[in-house]
Amino acid sequence: MCGIVGYTGRRRAAPVLLKLLKILEYRGYDSAGIAVANQERIDIFKRQGKVEQIGSASLLVGRTGIGHTRWATHGAPSEKNAHPHAYGKFVIAHNGIIENHALLKEECIARNETFISDTDSEVIAHLISRYYEDDFLRAVQKACVRLEGSFAIVVLSSDHPDKIVCARKGSPLVVGKGDRECFVASDLVALSSETDQAFLLEDGEYAVLQGAQPVFYDRELSEIYKEKLRFDPVFDCADKEGYLHFMKKEMNEIPSVLNKTKLSCVPEKDFNDFYKVLCQTEYIHIVACGTAYHSGLCAKYALESLCRVPTEVCIASEYRYRNPIIKPRTLVIAISQSGETADTLAAAKLAKERGAYLAAVTNVKYSSLTRLADCVLETNAGAEIAVAATKSFNAQLAVLYSVALLRKGEKEDFTEFAAYAQKTLDSAEAVRGWTPYFLGAKSVYFIGRGVDYCAALEGSLKLKEISYLPSEGYAAGELKHGTLALVDENTPVVAILTQRSLAEKTMNAVHETKSRGARVFLITSLPDIAANAEATSSVLIPACREEFTPILSVIPLQALAYYTSIARGNDPDKPRNLAKSVTVE
Ligand code: G6P
């Protein structure tokens, strides 16, 4: 899973490639590299680590080049495994997984070819080299026929220093056209920083970038016409604006994001269809991964309790292989901040193939998910750069709660929530004082019931992602069936209590952990609970409609993860081993 880019045109390639790669870093940052062709040779510069590690590559001379930012699948994150990979006259960058790479590699080794890296990708350069006679494009096509799995590839050849050949199957690739220049990238967000004209490459298609105009070919290499897409910039800017970390900046944007929330469709004309489907729907399936999955769980509680529509929430990687039962009048909602998560896309595709109406809740215009969906409900949270999702979660909840209210025939004004969120952010600063109790913890538990349980799951995920502390989110009533055995002296337990009718029940679990020596921290909208003397510390948040409280209660949990991460010396924006969106399964 990775980001790939290419440039050919009137400017020096290297600075453009580095700029585009920086935007694609959300897809991985284990290593980065670029290759730039000039009339004499192809120079490759690659390093382990983030794109900033290859900053000096901006000096490479040449007007045609490719680049890559990696999230390791096959082969450890290291310089030798960093892309681009070269063999013979060819240099490639690849996004995806070549499933038959071992077999192909054996074949090459039997031909006395040697490999430098442990990746599944290097074999692509070997195959192209084998099939090359004098036709660059034909050689790439012959190689692609041999590849199983998913790929988007960009290729340079020292015989053709002003040409890039691109191919895709299963992994995204978009081509852009500028003023006497062409671009290729894994997504439109990267392209939109340079041009407003793009062509979407489909599976089995090829593109040749040379001069001012890209040329497209089908599987058999017959030239094809592709419609040009004109698009607006996707995000204005992604700047820290004086904050130390993007994560903190993005949390502080939650009130303004909620202030902007308005349920609408893109394009707007689809809204009537969506409304009709929503009113008639008898079942809702929600598919998503990670934090988006947790927003789906929160939505289930609201949809079932307010609208009485049976709602199933499924982790996308399970749904896609589970042969789900999709009855007529099923609305499928795919939630994805990036709109690029491979498992979510596959689950959404499956649901659509089986006849479901597909609504997408996403933050990124023109993403793969928006192109697949029957209707797009945009979250409009603005660029989210920190890997751990924060404001996009709150924005997803605002949209999903609005969907529930629409079905119920009620109107809710989320601007009111903006003020509550601001108050919550202010009180959440107190969790900074909690971090000494968490730093050396063997494990941390987050507990709650009902919607508080959903918030607990998200709080635990946040802490794991950026502080690397083992933690679990648990249904408070379930603790006593096993997990309580793990609670001992000083185990931090964070309890979330926002529903009056369940508060006493959750407090029972709190007492049970406390009598085993746990240190208890409370996040609550109930003043009497906040005053509970048994807790080491409490944060009181504003009260709101009970079904919707995760939109606020998650804020101190995000803050807790953030401050713990910093106290442990981590980079909360770019946690180890993770990526902002996971574009391989
Ligand atoms: C990755 C990220 C998570 C995110 C998940 C789903 O695992 O690290 O923060 O929640 O992908 O991403 P999506 O873009 O589909 O919401």
Coordinates of C-alpha atoms and ligand atoms in Angstrom, one line a residue:
M1 CA 0.0 0.0 0.0
C2 CA 1.7 3.1 -1.1
G3 CA 1.4 6.4 -3.0
I4 CA 2.9 6.7 -6.5
V5 CA 3.4 9.8 -8.7
G6 CA 4.9 10.7 -12.0
Y7 CA 5.7 13.9 -13.9
T8 CA 6.8 14.8 -17.4
G9 CA 6.9 18.3 -18.9
R10 CA 8.5 21.7 -19.1
R11 CA 9.7 21.9 -15.5
R12 CA 12.3 20.0 -13.5
A13 CA 10.6 16.8 -12.3
A14 CA 12.1 16.3 -8.9
P15 CA 10.5 19.3 -7.0
V16 CA 7.1 18.4 -8.5
L17 CA 7.4 14.7 -7.5
L18 CA 8.4 15.6 -3.9
K19 CA 5.5 18.0 -3.6
L20 CA 3.0 15.3 -4.8
L21 CA 4.6 12.6 -2.6
K22 CA 4.2 14.8 0.5
I23 CA 0.4 14.9 -0.2
L24 CA 0.3 11.2 -0.7
E25 CA 2.1 10.4 2.6
Y26 CA -1.2 9.5 4.2
R27 CA -0.8 6.2 2.2
G28 CA 2.4 5.3 4.0
Y29 CA 5.7 6.7 5.2
D30 CA 8.0 3.8 5.8
S31 CA 10.3 4.9 2.9
A32 CA 10.3 7.2 0.0
G33 CA 12.1 7.6 -3.3
I34 CA 12.1 9.2 -6.7
A35 CA 13.7 8.4 -10.1
V36 CA 14.4 11.1 -12.6
A37 CA 15.4 10.5 -16.2
N38 CA 17.7 12.7 -18.3
Q39 CA 19.3 12.1 -21.7
E40 CA 22.3 10.2 -20.1
R41 CA 20.8 8.1 -17.3
I42 CA 18.1 7.6 -14.7
D43 CA 19.0 8.7 -11.2
I44 CA 17.3 7.1 -8.3
F45 CA 17.3 8.6 -4.8
K46 CA 15.5 6.7 -2.0
R47 CA 15.7 6.4 1.8
Q48 CA 14.0 4.7 4.7
G49 CA 11.5 7.1 6.5
K50 CA 9.3 9.9 5.5
V51 CA 9.4 12.0 2.3
E52 CA 11.4 14.7 4.1
Q53 CA 14.3 12.2 4.2
I54 CA 14.6 12.5 0.4
G55 CA 14.4 16.3 0.3
S56 CA 17.9 16.6 -1.3
A57 CA 16.6 14.6 -4.3
S58 CA 15.0 17.9 -5.4
L59 CA 18.4 18.7 -7.0
L60 CA 18.1 15.8 -9.5
V61 CA 18.2 17.0 -13.1
G62 CA 15.6 15.9 -15.6
R63 CA 12.1 16.7 -16.7
T64 CA 10.6 13.2 -16.4
G65 CA 10.4 11.2 -13.3
I66 CA 8.4 8.9 -10.9
G67 CA 8.1 8.6 -7.2
H68 CA 6.9 6.5 -4.4
T69 CA 6.0 6.7 -0.7
R70 CA 5.7 3.2 0.9
W71 CA 3.8 1.3 3.6
A72 CA 5.6 -1.9 3.8
T73 CA 3.7 -5.1 2.9
H74 CA 6.5 -7.5 1.5
G75 CA 9.9 -6.7 2.9
A76 CA 10.8 -4.7 5.9
P77 CA 10.8 -0.9 5.8
S78 CA 14.4 -0.2 4.6
E79 CA 16.4 1.6 1.9
K80 CA 16.9 -1.5 -0.2
N81 CA 13.1 -2.2 -0.2
A82 CA 12.2 1.4 -1.0
H83 CA 10.9 2.1 -4.5
P84 CA 11.6 2.9 -7.3
H85 CA 13.2 -0.4 -8.2
A86 CA 15.4 -0.8 -11.3
Y87 CA 16.3 -3.7 -13.6
G88 CA 18.1 -3.4 -16.9
K89 CA 16.7 -0.3 -18.7
F90 CA 13.6 0.0 -16.5
V91 CA 12.7 1.7 -13.3
I92 CA 9.3 1.1 -11.6
A93 CA 7.2 2.3 -8.7
H94 CA 4.3 0.1 -7.6
N95 CA 1.2 0.3 -5.4
G96 CA -0.6 -2.9 -4.6
I97 CA 0.4 -6.5 -4.0
I98 CA 1.7 -9.0 -6.6
E99 CA 0.3 -12.2 -5.2
N100 CA 2.2 -14.5 -7.6
H101 CA 5.5 -12.7 -7.0
A102 CA 7.3 -15.8 -5.5
L103 CA 6.6 -17.9 -8.6
L104 CA 7.7 -15.1 -11.0
K105 CA 10.8 -14.5 -9.0
E106 CA 11.8 -18.1 -9.2
E107 CA 11.4 -17.9 -12.9
C108 CA 13.7 -14.9 -13.1
I109 CA 16.3 -16.5 -10.8
A110 CA 16.3 -19.5 -13.1
R111 CA 17.3 -17.1 -15.8
N112 CA 20.3 -16.0 -13.6
E113 CA 18.7 -12.6 -12.8
T114 CA 19.5 -11.2 -9.4
F115 CA 17.2 -9.4 -7.0
I116 CA 18.2 -6.6 -4.6
S117 CA 15.1 -6.2 -2.5
D118 CA 12.7 -8.4 -0.6
T119 CA 9.6 -6.8 -2.2
D120 CA 7.0 -8.3 -4.3
S121 CA 7.4 -5.3 -6.7
E122 CA 10.9 -5.7 -8.0
V123 CA 9.8 -8.6 -10.2
I124 CA 7.8 -6.2 -12.3
A125 CA 10.9 -4.5 -13.6
H126 CA 12.5 -7.9 -14.4
L127 CA 9.4 -8.9 -16.4
I128 CA 9.3 -5.7 -18.4
S129 CA 13.0 -6.1 -19.1
R130 CA 12.4 -9.6 -20.3
Y131 CA 9.6 -8.7 -22.7
Y132 CA 11.2 -5.6 -24.1
E133 CA 12.2 -5.7 -27.7
D134 CA 11.9 -2.1 -28.8
D135 CA 8.3 -1.3 -27.8
F136 CA 8.2 0.1 -24.2
L137 CA 4.4 0.1 -23.9
R138 CA 4.1 -3.5 -25.3
A139 CA 6.7 -4.7 -22.8
V140 CA 4.8 -3.2 -19.9
Q141 CA 1.5 -4.8 -21.2
K142 CA 3.2 -8.2 -21.5
A143 CA 4.5 -8.0 -18.0
C144 CA 1.1 -6.9 -16.6
V145 CA -0.6 -10.0 -18.1
R146 CA 1.7 -12.1 -15.9
L147 CA 0.8 -10.3 -12.7
E148 CA -1.8 -11.6 -10.3
G149 CA -3.1 -9.4 -7.4
S150 CA -3.5 -5.7 -7.5
F151 CA -1.3 -3.0 -9.0
A152 CA -0.9 0.5 -10.1
I153 CA 2.5 1.0 -11.7
V154 CA 4.5 3.8 -13.3
V155 CA 7.5 3.0 -15.4
L156 CA 10.6 4.8 -16.8
S157 CA 12.9 3.5 -19.4
S158 CA 16.5 4.8 -20.1
D159 CA 15.7 4.2 -23.8
H160 CA 12.8 6.7 -23.6
P161 CA 13.9 9.4 -21.1
D162 CA 10.9 11.6 -21.7
K163 CA 8.2 9.0 -21.4
I164 CA 6.2 7.4 -18.5
V165 CA 4.1 4.3 -19.0
C166 CA 1.3 3.7 -16.5
A167 CA -0.9 0.7 -15.9
R168 CA -3.5 -0.3 -13.3
K169 CA -5.5 -3.2 -12.0
G170 CA -7.3 -2.9 -8.7
S171 CA -5.2 0.0 -7.3
P172 CA -6.1 3.6 -8.2
L173 CA -4.3 5.8 -10.7
V174 CA -5.3 9.2 -12.1
V175 CA -3.6 11.1 -14.9
G176 CA -3.5 14.9 -15.0
K177 CA -2.8 17.4 -17.7
G178 CA -1.4 20.8 -17.2
D179 CA 0.2 23.5 -19.4
R180 CA 2.7 21.5 -21.6
E181 CA 3.0 18.9 -18.8
C182 CA 1.4 15.6 -17.6
F183 CA 1.1 14.1 -14.1
V184 CA 0.1 10.8 -12.7
A185 CA -0.8 10.1 -9.1
S186 CA -2.6 7.7 -6.8
D187 CA -5.3 10.2 -6.1
L188 CA -7.0 13.4 -7.3
V189 CA -6.1 15.2 -4.1
A190 CA -2.4 15.1 -5.1
L191 CA -3.2 16.1 -8.7
S192 CA -5.5 18.9 -7.6
S193 CA -2.4 20.7 -6.2
E194 CA -1.1 21.1 -9.8
T195 CA -4.0 21.0 -12.2
D196 CA -7.8 20.9 -12.6
Q197 CA -7.9 18.5 -15.6
A198 CA -7.8 14.8 -15.0
F199 CA -8.4 11.4 -16.6
L200 CA -9.4 8.4 -14.5
L201 CA -7.6 5.3 -15.5
E202 CA -9.7 2.1 -15.3
D203 CA -8.6 -1.4 -14.6
G204 CA -6.8 -2.9 -17.6
E205 CA -6.1 0.4 -19.2
Y206 CA -2.7 1.9 -20.0
A207 CA -1.5 5.5 -20.3
V208 CA 1.6 6.9 -22.0
L209 CA 2.7 10.3 -20.7
Q210 CA 5.0 12.2 -23.1
G211 CA 4.9 15.9 -24.1
A212 CA 1.7 17.8 -23.3
Q213 CA -1.0 15.2 -24.0
P214 CA -1.4 11.8 -22.3
V215 CA -2.5 8.9 -24.6
F216 CA -4.7 6.1 -23.4
Y217 CA -4.9 2.4 -24.5
D218 CA -7.1 -0.5 -23.7
R219 CA -6.0 -4.0 -22.7
E220 CA -5.1 -4.9 -26.3
L221 CA -3.2 -1.6 -26.7
S222 CA -5.8 0.0 -29.0
E223 CA -5.8 3.7 -28.5
I224 CA -8.9 4.9 -26.6
Y225 CA -10.6 8.2 -26.0
K226 CA -11.0 9.2 -22.4
E227 CA -13.3 11.9 -21.1
K228 CA -11.5 14.8 -19.3
L229 CA -12.7 15.5 -15.8
R230 CA -12.5 19.1 -14.6
F231 CA -12.5 19.4 -10.9
D232 CA -12.1 21.9 -8.1
P233 CA -9.2 21.8 -5.7
V234 CA -10.0 19.2 -3.1
F235 CA -8.6 20.9 0.0
D236 CA -7.5 24.5 0.4
C237 CA -4.4 23.9 2.4
A238 CA -3.0 21.5 5.0
D239 CA -0.9 23.7 7.2
K240 CA -0.2 23.3 11.0
E241 CA -1.1 27.0 11.5
G242 CA 1.2 27.3 14.5
Y243 CA 0.1 24.1 16.2
L244 CA 2.8 21.6 17.2
H245 CA 0.9 18.8 15.6
F246 CA -1.9 18.3 13.1
M247 CA -3.8 16.2 15.5
K248 CA -4.2 19.0 18.0
K249 CA -5.2 21.5 15.3
E250 CA -7.7 19.0 13.9
M251 CA -9.3 18.4 17.3
N252 CA -9.6 22.2 17.8
E253 CA -11.4 22.4 14.5
I254 CA -14.3 20.1 15.7
P255 CA -16.6 23.0 16.7
S256 CA -16.2 24.8 13.3
V257 CA -16.7 21.5 11.5
L258 CA -20.0 20.8 13.4
N259 CA -21.0 24.4 12.7
K260 CA -20.8 23.7 9.0
T261 CA -22.6 20.4 9.0
K262 CA -25.5 20.3 6.7
L263 CA -26.9 17.1 5.3
S264 CA -26.7 17.3 1.5
C265 CA -25.8 15.1 -1.4
V266 CA -23.2 15.6 -4.1
P267 CA -24.5 16.2 -6.7
E268 CA -27.5 17.8 -5.0
K269 CA -30.0 16.4 -7.4
D270 CA -29.4 12.9 -5.9
F271 CA -30.8 14.0 -2.6
N272 CA -34.4 13.3 -3.6
D273 CA -33.5 9.7 -4.6
F274 CA -31.6 9.3 -1.3
Y275 CA -34.5 10.6 0.7
K276 CA -36.9 8.3 -1.1
V277 CA -34.7 5.3 -0.4
L278 CA -34.1 6.3 3.2
C279 CA -37.9 6.6 3.9
Q280 CA -38.6 3.2 2.3
T281 CA -35.6 1.3 3.6
E282 CA -36.3 -1.7 5.9
Y283 CA -32.7 -2.6 6.7
I284 CA -29.5 -0.6 6.9
H285 CA -26.0 -2.1 6.6
I286 CA -23.1 0.0 7.5
V287 CA -19.6 -1.0 6.3
A288 CA -16.4 0.7 7.4
C289 CA -12.9 0.2 9.0
G290 CA -11.2 1.7 12.0
T291 CA -12.5 4.9 13.4
A292 CA -15.2 5.0 10.7
Y293 CA -16.4 1.6 11.9
H294 CA -16.9 3.1 15.3
S295 CA -18.9 6.0 13.9
G296 CA -21.1 3.4 12.3
L297 CA -21.6 1.7 15.6
C298 CA -22.7 5.0 17.2
A299 CA -25.1 5.6 14.3
K300 CA -26.6 2.1 14.8
Y301 CA -27.7 3.1 18.3
A302 CA -29.3 6.3 17.0
L303 CA -30.9 4.7 13.9
E304 CA -32.4 1.8 15.8
S305 CA -33.5 3.8 18.8
L306 CA -34.9 6.9 16.9
C307 CA -36.1 5.3 13.7
R308 CA -36.5 1.6 14.6
V309 CA -34.8 0.5 11.4
P310 CA -32.7 -2.7 12.0
T311 CA -29.1 -1.6 11.4
E312 CA -26.1 -3.9 11.1
V313 CA -22.6 -2.5 11.3
C314 CA -19.9 -4.7 9.9
I315 CA -16.1 -4.4 9.6
A316 CA -15.6 -4.1 5.8
S317 CA -12.9 -6.7 5.7
E318 CA -15.4 -9.2 7.2
Y319 CA -18.4 -8.1 5.2
R320 CA -16.7 -8.6 1.8
Y321 CA -15.9 -12.3 2.4
R322 CA -19.0 -13.2 4.5
N323 CA -21.7 -13.6 1.8
P324 CA -23.9 -11.1 3.5
I325 CA -27.7 -11.3 3.2
I326 CA -28.8 -8.2 1.4
K327 CA -32.6 -8.1 1.1
P328 CA -34.6 -5.8 -1.1
R329 CA -35.0 -2.3 0.4
T330 CA -31.6 -2.5 2.1
L331 CA -29.7 0.7 2.3
V332 CA -25.9 0.2 2.5
I333 CA -23.9 3.1 4.0
A334 CA -20.1 3.0 3.5
I335 CA -18.2 5.3 5.8
S336 CA -14.7 6.3 4.9
Q337 CA -12.8 9.5 5.7
S338 CA -10.5 9.0 2.7
G339 CA -12.8 7.2 0.4
E340 CA -9.9 5.0 -0.5
T341 CA -9.8 2.2 2.1
A342 CA -9.5 -1.0 0.0
D343 CA -11.7 -3.2 2.3
T344 CA -14.4 -0.5 2.5
L345 CA -14.4 -0.1 -1.3
A346 CA -14.7 -3.9 -1.8
A347 CA -17.5 -4.2 0.7
A348 CA -19.3 -1.3 -1.0
K349 CA -18.9 -2.8 -4.4
L350 CA -20.2 -6.2 -3.3
A351 CA -23.3 -4.5 -1.8
K352 CA -24.0 -2.6 -5.0
E353 CA -23.5 -5.7 -7.1
R354 CA -26.2 -7.4 -5.0
G355 CA -28.7 -4.7 -5.6
A356 CA -28.3 -2.4 -2.6
Y357 CA -28.5 1.4 -2.8
L358 CA -25.1 2.6 -1.8
A359 CA -24.7 5.9 0.1
A360 CA -21.1 7.0 0.9
V361 CA -20.2 9.1 3.9
T362 CA -16.8 10.5 3.0
N363 CA -14.5 13.5 3.5
V364 CA -12.7 13.4 0.2
K365 CA -14.3 14.6 -3.1
Y366 CA -13.5 12.6 -6.2
S367 CA -12.3 9.6 -4.1
S368 CA -12.8 6.1 -5.3
L369 CA -15.8 5.7 -3.0
T370 CA -17.5 8.8 -4.3
R371 CA -17.3 7.4 -7.8
L372 CA -18.8 4.1 -6.7
A373 CA -21.7 5.4 -4.6
D374 CA -25.3 6.1 -5.7
C375 CA -25.2 9.1 -3.5
V376 CA -22.4 10.9 -1.6
L377 CA -23.0 12.5 1.8
E378 CA -19.9 14.7 2.3
T379 CA -18.6 15.3 5.8
N380 CA -16.8 18.6 4.8
A381 CA -14.4 18.3 7.7
G382 CA -11.5 19.7 5.6
A383 CA -8.1 18.1 5.1
E384 CA -7.3 15.6 8.0
I385 CA -3.6 15.0 8.0
A386 CA -2.9 13.3 11.4
V387 CA -3.2 9.5 10.9
A388 CA -5.4 9.1 14.0
A389 CA -8.8 10.4 12.9
T390 CA -10.4 13.0 15.1
K391 CA -12.6 15.7 13.5
S392 CA -13.6 13.4 10.7
F393 CA -15.2 11.1 13.3
N394 CA -17.3 13.9 14.8
A395 CA -18.2 15.1 11.3
Q396 CA -19.3 11.5 10.4
L397 CA -21.5 11.4 13.5
A398 CA -23.1 14.7 12.7
V399 CA -24.0 13.5 9.2
L400 CA -25.2 10.0 10.3
Y401 CA -27.3 11.5 13.1
S402 CA -28.8 13.9 10.6
V403 CA -29.7 10.9 8.5
A404 CA -31.4 9.3 11.5
L405 CA -33.3 12.6 12.1
L406 CA -34.3 12.9 8.5
R407 CA -35.8 9.4 8.5
K408 CA -37.6 10.3 11.8
G409 CA -38.9 13.5 10.2
E410 CA -37.1 15.8 12.7
K411 CA -34.7 18.6 12.2
E412 CA -31.6 19.0 14.3
D413 CA -29.3 22.0 14.2
F414 CA -25.8 20.9 14.7
T415 CA -24.6 24.4 15.2
E416 CA -25.7 24.0 18.8
F417 CA -23.3 21.1 19.1
A418 CA -20.5 23.4 17.9
A419 CA -20.9 25.4 21.2
Y420 CA -21.0 22.2 23.2
A421 CA -17.9 20.9 21.5
Q422 CA -16.0 24.0 22.3
K423 CA -16.9 23.7 26.0
T424 CA -15.9 20.0 25.8
L425 CA -12.5 20.9 24.3
D426 CA -11.9 23.4 27.1
S427 CA -12.7 20.8 29.8
A428 CA -10.8 18.1 28.0
E429 CA -7.5 19.9 28.7
A430 CA -7.8 18.5 32.2
V431 CA -6.8 15.0 30.9
R432 CA -3.3 16.3 30.5
G433 CA -3.0 15.7 34.2
W434 CA -4.1 12.1 33.8
T435 CA -1.1 11.1 31.7
P436 CA 1.3 10.2 34.6
Y437 CA -1.1 7.4 35.5
F438 CA -1.1 6.0 32.0
L439 CA 2.6 6.2 31.0
G440 CA 3.8 3.0 32.4
A441 CA 0.5 1.1 32.4
K442 CA 0.6 -2.6 31.3
S443 CA -2.9 -2.1 29.9
V444 CA -5.7 0.4 29.9
Y445 CA -9.5 -0.3 29.9
F446 CA -12.2 2.0 28.5
I447 CA -15.7 1.0 29.6
G448 CA -19.3 2.2 29.0
R449 CA -22.8 1.0 28.1
G450 CA -24.9 1.8 25.1
V451 CA -23.5 4.7 23.1
D452 CA -20.8 5.1 25.8
Y453 CA -19.6 1.7 24.9
C454 CA -19.1 2.9 21.3
A455 CA -17.2 5.9 22.5
A456 CA -15.1 3.6 24.7
L457 CA -14.1 1.5 21.7
E458 CA -13.0 4.7 19.9
G459 CA -11.1 6.0 22.9
S460 CA -9.2 2.7 23.2
L461 CA -8.3 2.7 19.5
K462 CA -7.0 6.3 19.7
L463 CA -4.8 5.4 22.7
K464 CA -3.4 2.3 20.9
E465 CA -2.7 4.0 17.7
I466 CA -0.6 6.8 18.9
S467 CA 0.6 6.0 22.4
Y468 CA 1.3 2.3 21.7
L469 CA -0.2 1.3 25.1
P470 CA -2.2 -2.0 25.1
S471 CA -5.8 -1.1 25.7
E472 CA -9.3 -2.4 25.3
G473 CA -12.7 -0.9 25.0
Y474 CA -15.2 -3.0 26.8
A475 CA -19.0 -3.1 27.4
A476 CA -19.1 -2.3 31.1
G477 CA -21.5 -5.1 31.8
E478 CA -19.2 -7.7 30.2
L479 CA -16.1 -6.9 32.3
K480 CA -17.0 -9.4 34.9
H481 CA -17.1 -12.2 32.4
G482 CA -13.3 -12.4 32.0
T483 CA -11.5 -9.1 31.5
L484 CA -11.8 -8.2 35.2
A485 CA -9.1 -10.9 35.8
L486 CA -6.6 -8.5 34.1
V487 CA -7.4 -5.5 36.3
D488 CA -4.9 -5.1 39.2
E489 CA -3.4 -2.3 41.3
N490 CA -3.1 0.9 39.4
T491 CA -4.6 -0.3 36.1
P492 CA -6.1 2.8 34.6
V493 CA -9.9 2.4 33.8
V494 CA -11.6 5.2 31.9
A495 CA -15.4 5.0 32.3
I496 CA -17.8 7.0 30.1
L497 CA -21.2 7.8 31.5
T498 CA -23.6 10.0 29.6
Q499 CA -26.9 8.2 29.9
R500 CA -28.8 8.7 33.1
S501 CA -30.7 5.4 32.9
L502 CA -27.5 3.4 32.6
A503 CA -25.2 5.5 34.9
E504 CA -25.7 3.4 38.0
K505 CA -25.2 0.2 36.1
T506 CA -21.9 1.4 34.7
M507 CA -20.9 2.7 38.2
N508 CA -21.3 -1.0 39.4
A509 CA -18.5 -1.9 36.9
V510 CA -16.5 1.1 38.1
H511 CA -16.8 -0.1 41.7
E512 CA -15.8 -3.7 40.7
T513 CA -12.6 -2.4 39.1
K514 CA -11.9 0.0 41.9
S515 CA -12.1 -2.7 44.5
R516 CA -9.4 -4.6 42.5
G517 CA -7.1 -1.6 42.9
A518 CA -7.8 0.1 39.6
R519 CA -7.4 3.9 39.2
V520 CA -10.7 5.2 37.8
F521 CA -11.1 8.2 35.5
L522 CA -14.6 9.4 34.5
I523 CA -15.9 11.2 31.5
T524 CA -19.5 12.2 32.1
S525 CA -22.3 14.7 31.4
L526 CA -23.9 14.0 34.8
P527 CA -22.7 16.4 37.5
D528 CA -23.4 14.0 40.4
I529 CA -21.3 11.3 38.8
A530 CA -18.5 13.8 38.1
A531 CA -18.4 14.5 41.8
N532 CA -17.9 10.8 42.7
A533 CA -15.1 10.7 45.3
E534 CA -13.9 7.2 44.1
A535 CA -12.5 8.6 40.9
T536 CA -8.9 9.8 40.6
S537 CA -10.2 12.5 38.3
S538 CA -13.3 13.4 36.3
V539 CA -14.1 15.5 33.2
L540 CA -17.6 17.0 33.1
I541 CA -18.9 17.5 29.5
P542 CA -22.1 19.3 28.4
A543 CA -25.3 17.3 28.3
C544 CA -27.0 16.7 25.0
R545 CA -29.5 14.4 23.4
E546 CA -28.5 11.0 24.9
E547 CA -28.3 9.1 21.6
F548 CA -25.8 11.7 20.3
T549 CA -23.4 12.0 23.2
P550 CA -20.4 10.2 21.5
I551 CA -20.0 13.3 19.4
L552 CA -18.8 15.1 22.6
S553 CA -17.6 12.3 24.9
V554 CA -15.0 11.3 22.3
I555 CA -13.2 14.6 22.6
P556 CA -11.6 14.1 26.0
L557 CA -10.7 10.6 24.8
Q558 CA -8.9 12.0 21.7
A559 CA -7.1 14.5 24.0
L560 CA -6.1 11.7 26.4
A561 CA -4.5 9.7 23.5
Y562 CA -2.8 12.9 22.2
Y563 CA -1.2 13.9 25.5
T564 CA -0.2 10.4 26.4
S565 CA 1.4 10.0 23.0
I566 CA 3.5 13.2 23.5
A567 CA 4.4 12.2 27.1
R568 CA 5.7 8.9 25.7
G569 CA 7.9 10.8 23.2
N570 CA 5.9 9.6 20.1
D571 CA 4.9 11.5 17.0
P572 CA 1.1 11.6 17.3
D573 CA 0.7 12.6 13.7
K574 CA 2.6 9.7 12.2
P575 CA 2.4 6.7 14.4
R576 CA 4.7 3.7 13.7
N577 CA 3.4 1.0 11.3
L578 CA 0.2 2.8 10.4
A579 CA -1.1 4.8 7.5
K580 CA -3.9 7.3 7.1
S581 CA -5.7 5.1 4.7
V582 CA -5.1 1.4 4.0
T583 CA -5.3 0.9 0.2
V584 CA -4.4 -2.8 0.2
E585 CA -6.4 -5.6 1.9
Ligands
G6P1 C1 -6.6 3.5 8.9 C2 -6.4 4.8 9.7 C3 -7.6 5.0 10.7 C4 -8.9 5.0 9.8 C5 -9.0 3.7 9.0 C6 -10.2 3.8 8.0 O1 -6.5 2.4 9.7 O2 -5.2 4.7 10.5 O3 -7.5 6.2 11.4 O4 -10.0 5.1 10.7 O5 -7.9 3.5 8.2 O6 -9.9 4.9 7.1 P1 -11.0 5.6 6.2 O7 -10.3 6.6 5.4 O8 -11.7 4.5 5.4 O9 -12.0 6.2 7.2

